[in-house]
Each structure stands twice: as structure tokens, then as C-alpha cells.
Short mmCIF file of C-alpha atoms in Angstrom, two decimals:
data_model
loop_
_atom_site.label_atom_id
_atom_site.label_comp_id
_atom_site.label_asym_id
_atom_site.label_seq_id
_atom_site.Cartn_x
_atom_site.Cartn_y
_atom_site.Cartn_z
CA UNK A 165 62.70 100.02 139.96
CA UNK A 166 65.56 98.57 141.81
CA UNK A 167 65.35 96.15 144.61
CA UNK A 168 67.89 95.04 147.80
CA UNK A 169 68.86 91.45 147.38
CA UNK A 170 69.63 91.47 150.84
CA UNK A 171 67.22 91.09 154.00
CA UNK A 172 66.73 93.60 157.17
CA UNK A 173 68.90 91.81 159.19
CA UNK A 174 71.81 91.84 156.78
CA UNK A 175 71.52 96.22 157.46
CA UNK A 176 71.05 95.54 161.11
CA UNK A 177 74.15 93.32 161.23
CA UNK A 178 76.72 95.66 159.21
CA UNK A 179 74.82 99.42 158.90
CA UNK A 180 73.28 99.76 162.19
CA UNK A 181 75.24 102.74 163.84
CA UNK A 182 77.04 101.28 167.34
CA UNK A 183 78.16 98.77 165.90
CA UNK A 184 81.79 98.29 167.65
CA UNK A 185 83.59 97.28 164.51
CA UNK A 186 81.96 100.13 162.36
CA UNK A 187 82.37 103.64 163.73
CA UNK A 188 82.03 104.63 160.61
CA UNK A 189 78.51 103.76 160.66
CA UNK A 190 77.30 106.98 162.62
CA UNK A 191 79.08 109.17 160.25
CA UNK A 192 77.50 107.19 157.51
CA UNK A 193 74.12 108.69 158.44
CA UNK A 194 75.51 111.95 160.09
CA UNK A 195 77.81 113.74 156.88
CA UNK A 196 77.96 110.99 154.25
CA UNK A 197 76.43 112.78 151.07
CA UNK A 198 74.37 110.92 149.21
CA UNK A 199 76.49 109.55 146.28
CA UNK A 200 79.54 108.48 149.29
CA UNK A 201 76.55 106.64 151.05
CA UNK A 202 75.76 104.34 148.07
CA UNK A 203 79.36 103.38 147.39
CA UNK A 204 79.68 102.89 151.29
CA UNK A 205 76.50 100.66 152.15
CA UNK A 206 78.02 98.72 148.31
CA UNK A 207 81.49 97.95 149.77
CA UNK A 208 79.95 96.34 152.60
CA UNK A 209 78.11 93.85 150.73
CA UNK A 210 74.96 95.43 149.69
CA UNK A 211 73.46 93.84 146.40
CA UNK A 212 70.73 95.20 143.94
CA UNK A 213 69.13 93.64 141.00
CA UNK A 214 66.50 95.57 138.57
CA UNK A 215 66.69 98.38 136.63
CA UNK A 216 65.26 102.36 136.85
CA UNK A 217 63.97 104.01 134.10
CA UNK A 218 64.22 107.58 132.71
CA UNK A 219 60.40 108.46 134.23
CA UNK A 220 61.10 107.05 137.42
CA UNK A 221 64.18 109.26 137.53
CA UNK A 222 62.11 112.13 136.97
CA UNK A 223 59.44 111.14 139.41
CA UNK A 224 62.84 110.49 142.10
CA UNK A 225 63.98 114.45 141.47
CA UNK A 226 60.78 115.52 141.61
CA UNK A 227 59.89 114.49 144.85
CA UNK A 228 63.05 115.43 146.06
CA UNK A 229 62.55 119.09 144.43
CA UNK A 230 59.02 119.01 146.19
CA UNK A 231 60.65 118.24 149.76
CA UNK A 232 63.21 120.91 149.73
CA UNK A 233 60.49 123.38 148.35
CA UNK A 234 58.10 122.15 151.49
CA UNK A 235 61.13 122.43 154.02
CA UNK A 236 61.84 126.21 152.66
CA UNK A 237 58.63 127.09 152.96
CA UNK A 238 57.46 125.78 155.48
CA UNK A 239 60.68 126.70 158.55
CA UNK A 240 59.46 127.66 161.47
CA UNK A 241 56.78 124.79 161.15
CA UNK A 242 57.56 121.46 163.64
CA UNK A 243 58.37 118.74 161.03
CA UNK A 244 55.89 116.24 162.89
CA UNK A 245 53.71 118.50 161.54
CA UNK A 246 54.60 118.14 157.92
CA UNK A 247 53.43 114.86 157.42
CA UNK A 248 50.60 114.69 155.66
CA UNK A 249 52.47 117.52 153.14
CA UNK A 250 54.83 114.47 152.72
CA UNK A 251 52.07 111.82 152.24
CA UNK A 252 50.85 114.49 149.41
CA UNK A 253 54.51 114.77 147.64
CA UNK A 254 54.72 111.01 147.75
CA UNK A 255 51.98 109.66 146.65
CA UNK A 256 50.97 112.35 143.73
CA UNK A 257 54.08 112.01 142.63
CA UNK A 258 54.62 108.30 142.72
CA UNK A 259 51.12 107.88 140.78
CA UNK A 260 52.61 109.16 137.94
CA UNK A 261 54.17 106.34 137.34
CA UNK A 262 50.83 104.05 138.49
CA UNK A 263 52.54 102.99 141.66
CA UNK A 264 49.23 101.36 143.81
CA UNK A 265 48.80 99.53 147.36
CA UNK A 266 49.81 96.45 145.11
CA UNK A 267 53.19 97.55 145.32
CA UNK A 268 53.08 98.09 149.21
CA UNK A 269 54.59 94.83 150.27
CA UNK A 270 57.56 95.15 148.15
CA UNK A 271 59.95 96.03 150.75
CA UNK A 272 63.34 95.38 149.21
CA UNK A 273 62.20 97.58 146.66
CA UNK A 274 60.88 100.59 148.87
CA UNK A 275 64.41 99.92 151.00
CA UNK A 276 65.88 100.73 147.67
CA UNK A 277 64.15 103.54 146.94
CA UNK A 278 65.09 104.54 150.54
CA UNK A 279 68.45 104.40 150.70
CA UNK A 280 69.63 105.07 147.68
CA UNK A 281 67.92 108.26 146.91
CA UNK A 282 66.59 109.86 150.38
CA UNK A 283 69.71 110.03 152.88
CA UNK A 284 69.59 113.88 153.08
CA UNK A 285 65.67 113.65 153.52
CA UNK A 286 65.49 111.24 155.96
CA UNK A 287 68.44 112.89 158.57
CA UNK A 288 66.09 116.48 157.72
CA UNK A 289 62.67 114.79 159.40
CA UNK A 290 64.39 112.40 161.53
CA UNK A 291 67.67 113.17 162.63
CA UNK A 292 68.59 116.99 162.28
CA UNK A 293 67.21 118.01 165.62
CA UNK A 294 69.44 115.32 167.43
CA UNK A 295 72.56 116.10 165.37
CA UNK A 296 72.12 119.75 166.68
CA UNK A 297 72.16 118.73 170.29
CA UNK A 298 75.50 116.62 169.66
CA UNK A 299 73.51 113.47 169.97
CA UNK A 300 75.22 112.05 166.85
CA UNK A 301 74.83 108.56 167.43
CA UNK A 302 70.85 108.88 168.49
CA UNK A 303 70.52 111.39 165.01
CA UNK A 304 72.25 108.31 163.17
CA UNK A 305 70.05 105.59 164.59
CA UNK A 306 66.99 106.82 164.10
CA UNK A 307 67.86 108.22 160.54
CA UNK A 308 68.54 103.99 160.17
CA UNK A 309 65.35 103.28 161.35
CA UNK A 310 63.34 105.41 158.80
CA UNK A 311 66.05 105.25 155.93
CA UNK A 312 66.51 101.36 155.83
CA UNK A 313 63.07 100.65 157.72
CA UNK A 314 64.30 98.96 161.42
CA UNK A 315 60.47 98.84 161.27
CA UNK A 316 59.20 97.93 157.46
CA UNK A 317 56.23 100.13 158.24
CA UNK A 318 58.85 102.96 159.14
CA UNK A 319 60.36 102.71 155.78
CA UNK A 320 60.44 106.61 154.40
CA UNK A 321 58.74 106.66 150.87
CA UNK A 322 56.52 103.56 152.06
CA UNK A 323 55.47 105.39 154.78
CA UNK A 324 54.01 108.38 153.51
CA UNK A 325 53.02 106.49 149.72
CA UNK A 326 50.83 104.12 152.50
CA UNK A 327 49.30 107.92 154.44
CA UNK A 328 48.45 108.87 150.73
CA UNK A 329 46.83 106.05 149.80
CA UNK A 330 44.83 105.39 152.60
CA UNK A 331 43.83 108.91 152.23
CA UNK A 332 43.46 109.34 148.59
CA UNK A 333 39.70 109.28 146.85
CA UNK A 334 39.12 108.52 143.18
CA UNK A 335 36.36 111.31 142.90
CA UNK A 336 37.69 113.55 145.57
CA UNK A 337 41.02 113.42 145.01
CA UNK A 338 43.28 114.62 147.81
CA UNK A 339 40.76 116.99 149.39
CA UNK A 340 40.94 115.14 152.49
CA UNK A 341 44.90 114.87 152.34
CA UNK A 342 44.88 118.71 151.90
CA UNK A 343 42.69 119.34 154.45
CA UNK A 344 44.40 117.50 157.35
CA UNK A 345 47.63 118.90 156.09
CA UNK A 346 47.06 122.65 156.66
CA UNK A 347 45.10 121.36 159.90
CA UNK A 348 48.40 119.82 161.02
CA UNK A 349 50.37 122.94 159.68
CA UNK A 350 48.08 125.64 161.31
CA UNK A 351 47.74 124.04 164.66
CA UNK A 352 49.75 123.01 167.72
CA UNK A 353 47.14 120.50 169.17
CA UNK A 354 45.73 117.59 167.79
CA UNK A 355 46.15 114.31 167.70
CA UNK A 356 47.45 113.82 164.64
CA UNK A 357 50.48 111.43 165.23
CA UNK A 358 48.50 108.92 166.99
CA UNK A 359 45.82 109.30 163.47
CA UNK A 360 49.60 108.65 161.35
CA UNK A 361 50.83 105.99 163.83
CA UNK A 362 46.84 104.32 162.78
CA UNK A 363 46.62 104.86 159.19
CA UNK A 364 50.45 102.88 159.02
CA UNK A 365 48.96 100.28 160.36
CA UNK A 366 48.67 97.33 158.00
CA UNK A 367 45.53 96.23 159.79
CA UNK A 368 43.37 99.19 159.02
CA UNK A 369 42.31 97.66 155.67
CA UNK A 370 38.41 98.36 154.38
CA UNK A 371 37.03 98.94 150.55
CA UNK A 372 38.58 102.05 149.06
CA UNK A 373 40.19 102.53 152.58
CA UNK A 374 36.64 103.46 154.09
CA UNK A 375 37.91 103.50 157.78
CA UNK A 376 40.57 105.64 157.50
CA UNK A 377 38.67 108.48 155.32
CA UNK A 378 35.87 108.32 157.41
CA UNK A 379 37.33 108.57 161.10
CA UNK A 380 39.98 111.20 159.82
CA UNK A 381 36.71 113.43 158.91
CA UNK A 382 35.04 112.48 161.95
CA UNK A 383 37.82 113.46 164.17
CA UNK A 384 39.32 116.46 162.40
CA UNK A 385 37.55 118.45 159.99
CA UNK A 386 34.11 118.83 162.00
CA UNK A 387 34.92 122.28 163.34
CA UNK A 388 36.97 120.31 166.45
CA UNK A 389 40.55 118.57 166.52
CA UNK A 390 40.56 115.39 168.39
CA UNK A 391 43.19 115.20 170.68
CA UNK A 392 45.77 111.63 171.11
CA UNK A 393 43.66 110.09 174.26
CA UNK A 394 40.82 110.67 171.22
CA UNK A 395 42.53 109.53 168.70
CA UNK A 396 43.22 106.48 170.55
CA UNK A 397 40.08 105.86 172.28
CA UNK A 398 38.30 105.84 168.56
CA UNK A 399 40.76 103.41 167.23
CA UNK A 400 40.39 101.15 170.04
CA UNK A 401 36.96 100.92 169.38
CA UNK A 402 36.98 100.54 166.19
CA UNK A 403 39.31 97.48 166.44
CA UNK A 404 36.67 96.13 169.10
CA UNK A 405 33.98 96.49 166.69
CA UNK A 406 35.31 94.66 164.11
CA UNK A 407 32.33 92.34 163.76
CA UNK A 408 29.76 94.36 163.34
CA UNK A 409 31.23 94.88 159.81
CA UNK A 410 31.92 98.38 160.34
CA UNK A 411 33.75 98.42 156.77
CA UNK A 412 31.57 99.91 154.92
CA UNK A 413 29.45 102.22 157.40
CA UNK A 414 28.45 105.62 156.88
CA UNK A 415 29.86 109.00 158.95
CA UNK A 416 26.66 109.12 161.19
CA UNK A 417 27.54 105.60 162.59
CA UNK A 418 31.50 106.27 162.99
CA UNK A 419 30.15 109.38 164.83
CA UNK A 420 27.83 107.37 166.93
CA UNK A 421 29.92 104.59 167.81
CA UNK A 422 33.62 105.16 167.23
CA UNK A 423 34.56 108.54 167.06
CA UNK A 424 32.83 110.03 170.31
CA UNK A 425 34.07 111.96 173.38
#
């Protein structure tokens, strides 16, 4: 795969839309089509090195064919609630070609990946519903955010290849994944941003990602959603537990200690 030779500020100094001396920045993000995005971000002094081979190619269409499928059939559904069905596309997909957390602090590579291949994806989740409202520069800006990463944790592929693995269970699969994503889907409470906003979080690190299954069971698929003030209140102590080497401990003890009311 491809990788950006050049750093996050480098995009915040020349791409970031508001910039006085580039207006064309916001309609960069706004209407560009893909291919007139790449030449654009190039002219300005972008620089890649690597190459891309045929699979990963196939693996890029495919996950783009797997987006547009989810956004067709899934319309009247809020996209905030679509984002464990993106984790899913991501990560199965991106497997194929053996793609593991090793890969995760590659950033100039995800940025790549990004913004060379995900414009139209990113304005979709991120930016559509601002564009609509004739808030072009606020739909441009936070299209930036997620499409070049303002945030490296925000950075769109990373993001949901990070949900997936967190998530994902060598014997089990992505039962869990599927489960919280027609939870998400079928319901308008929850908190299941603030569980996203978590699992992101480069400091929620345990063998085989025991933490994250575990409290997403605990606090969704038991018959009763946990709401954000939940959500937040499990996390919290969680992190305040650290110590007791919490790691590796079963459900009952996440129930008993972390994930209560």
C-alpha cells in the first residue's frame, strides 16, 4: 500500500478548508469527485511513495461496493447508527489481505488509504447533512477531519478497521460485531457512541481485546441497552480499576464491578 510522505500539519497548513488563500479548499471536500481531488491535494505538494497491488485494488472496490450497498439499504437509518455495519465492511474486508492491529500505527499509510480512495464516503457519514443545510464550509471541515484524520484516531478506514478489531474473535468471529450492529440499527437509544468514542481509544488495550468484548456484552446484549451516562460511568471505572488487573477477568466480575447501574 501507498503511504503520505508528508505529516498532519503539512494538510492542516494547505488543505484545511478556511484557509484565506485557498477557497478552493471547501469545494475540494464539497463537489470535487474523487479522481479531481487526487490531482488537487498533488498540485499542492502532496507526496506518496509505495506501491498498491492488484488484491488490494480489489479489496479498495470492494469495500467501496459494500458502503454504497449499506447506504441503499439501509436510508431512512441515522448514519451514527451505521457504525458498527462500517467496522464490519472494513475490517472483513481488509483481512483479506491479512491487514492486523500491527498495521494500526501506520498513519501515513491509513491517510493514504483515506484520501485517495474514500472522498465520496467520508462527505456521505460526515458531511452530507451539513452540505444540505448550506453549511458548506462546516460539511467541508469536518469531512477534513475524518478524511485526512485532524485527529489520527478519526482517520476513516483506521477508525472502523480499529472498531473491528477490537471487536473481532478468532472462534466467534464477528458475532459480537453483528450483534451490536442490528442493536444500533433497530434502536434509537443507547449509548452506543460513547461505547465507539471508547473502543477508539488507543488505551483500551487487553489480550485478544478482552475489555472491549466483554463490557460491549455486558452493556448491550443482556436483554437491556446501556444508555451514554452508562456507558461512561463503566468506562470510568474501568480506567480506575486498572490495577486490579482487570485484563483478563471474566463477565461476572465486569458485571459486578464495572458495568453496573
Amino acid at each position: 500500500m501507498k503511504f503520505f510522505k508528508n505529516n498532519t500539519n503539512f494538510f492542516l497548513n494547505i488543505l484545511y478548508p478556511g484557509i484565506e488563500d485557498q477557497p478552493e479548499n471547501v469545494n475540494a471536500f464539497n463537489i470535487y469527485s474523487q479522481e479531481k481531488f487526487n490531482t488537487y491535494i498533488k498540485k499542492l505538494g502532496a507526496e506518496e511513495e509505495g506501491t498498491v497491488s492488484n488484491k488490494e485494488i480489489q479489496i479498495i472496490e470492494k469495500i467501496k461496493s459494500d458502503i454504497e450497498n449499506l447506504k441503499n439499504k439501509y436510508k431512512t437509518i441515522d448514519k451514527d447508527r451505521l457504525e458498527f455495519d462500517l467496522a464490519l465492511i472494513f475490517h472483513s474486508n481488509l483481512k483479506e489481505l491479512n491487514w492486523g492491529r500491527y498495521l494500526l500505527d501506520d498513519y501515513s499509510m491509513w491517510r493514504w488509504l483515506s484520501t485517495n480512495h474514500f472522498l465520496k464516503e467520508v462527505l456521505w457519514r460526515r458531511g452530507e447533512d451539513k452540505k444540505k443545510k448550506g453549511l458548506v464550509i462546516e460539511s467541508a471541515k469536518s469531512t477534513f477531519d475524518h478524511l485526512i484524520g485532524k485527529r489520527t484516531r478519526d482517520i476513516f478506514p483506521r477508525r472502523y478497521f480499529l472498531i473491528g478489531e477490537r471487536l473481532y474473535d478468532k472462534e466467534k468471529k464477528y458475532e459480537l460485531l453483528n450483534k451490536l450492529a442490528v442493536l444500533s440499527r433497530e434502536n434509537k437509544t443507547g449509548g452506543f457512541g460513547n461505547l465507539v468514542l471508547n473502543l477508539i481509544d488507543t488505551k483500551l488495550l487487553s489480550p485478544n481485546d478482552n475489555v472491549s468484548k466483554t463490557i460491549s456484552q455486558v452493556l448491550f446484549t443482556q436483554n437491556e441497552l446501556a444508555e451514554d451516562k452508562e456507558v461512561v460511568r463503566a468506562f470510568t471505572r474501568y480506567n480506575g480499576f486498572k490495577k486490579r488487573l482487570l485484563n483478563n477477568a471474566g463477565k461476572d466480575i465486569f458485571e459486578k464491578e464495572i458495568c453496573i447501574g
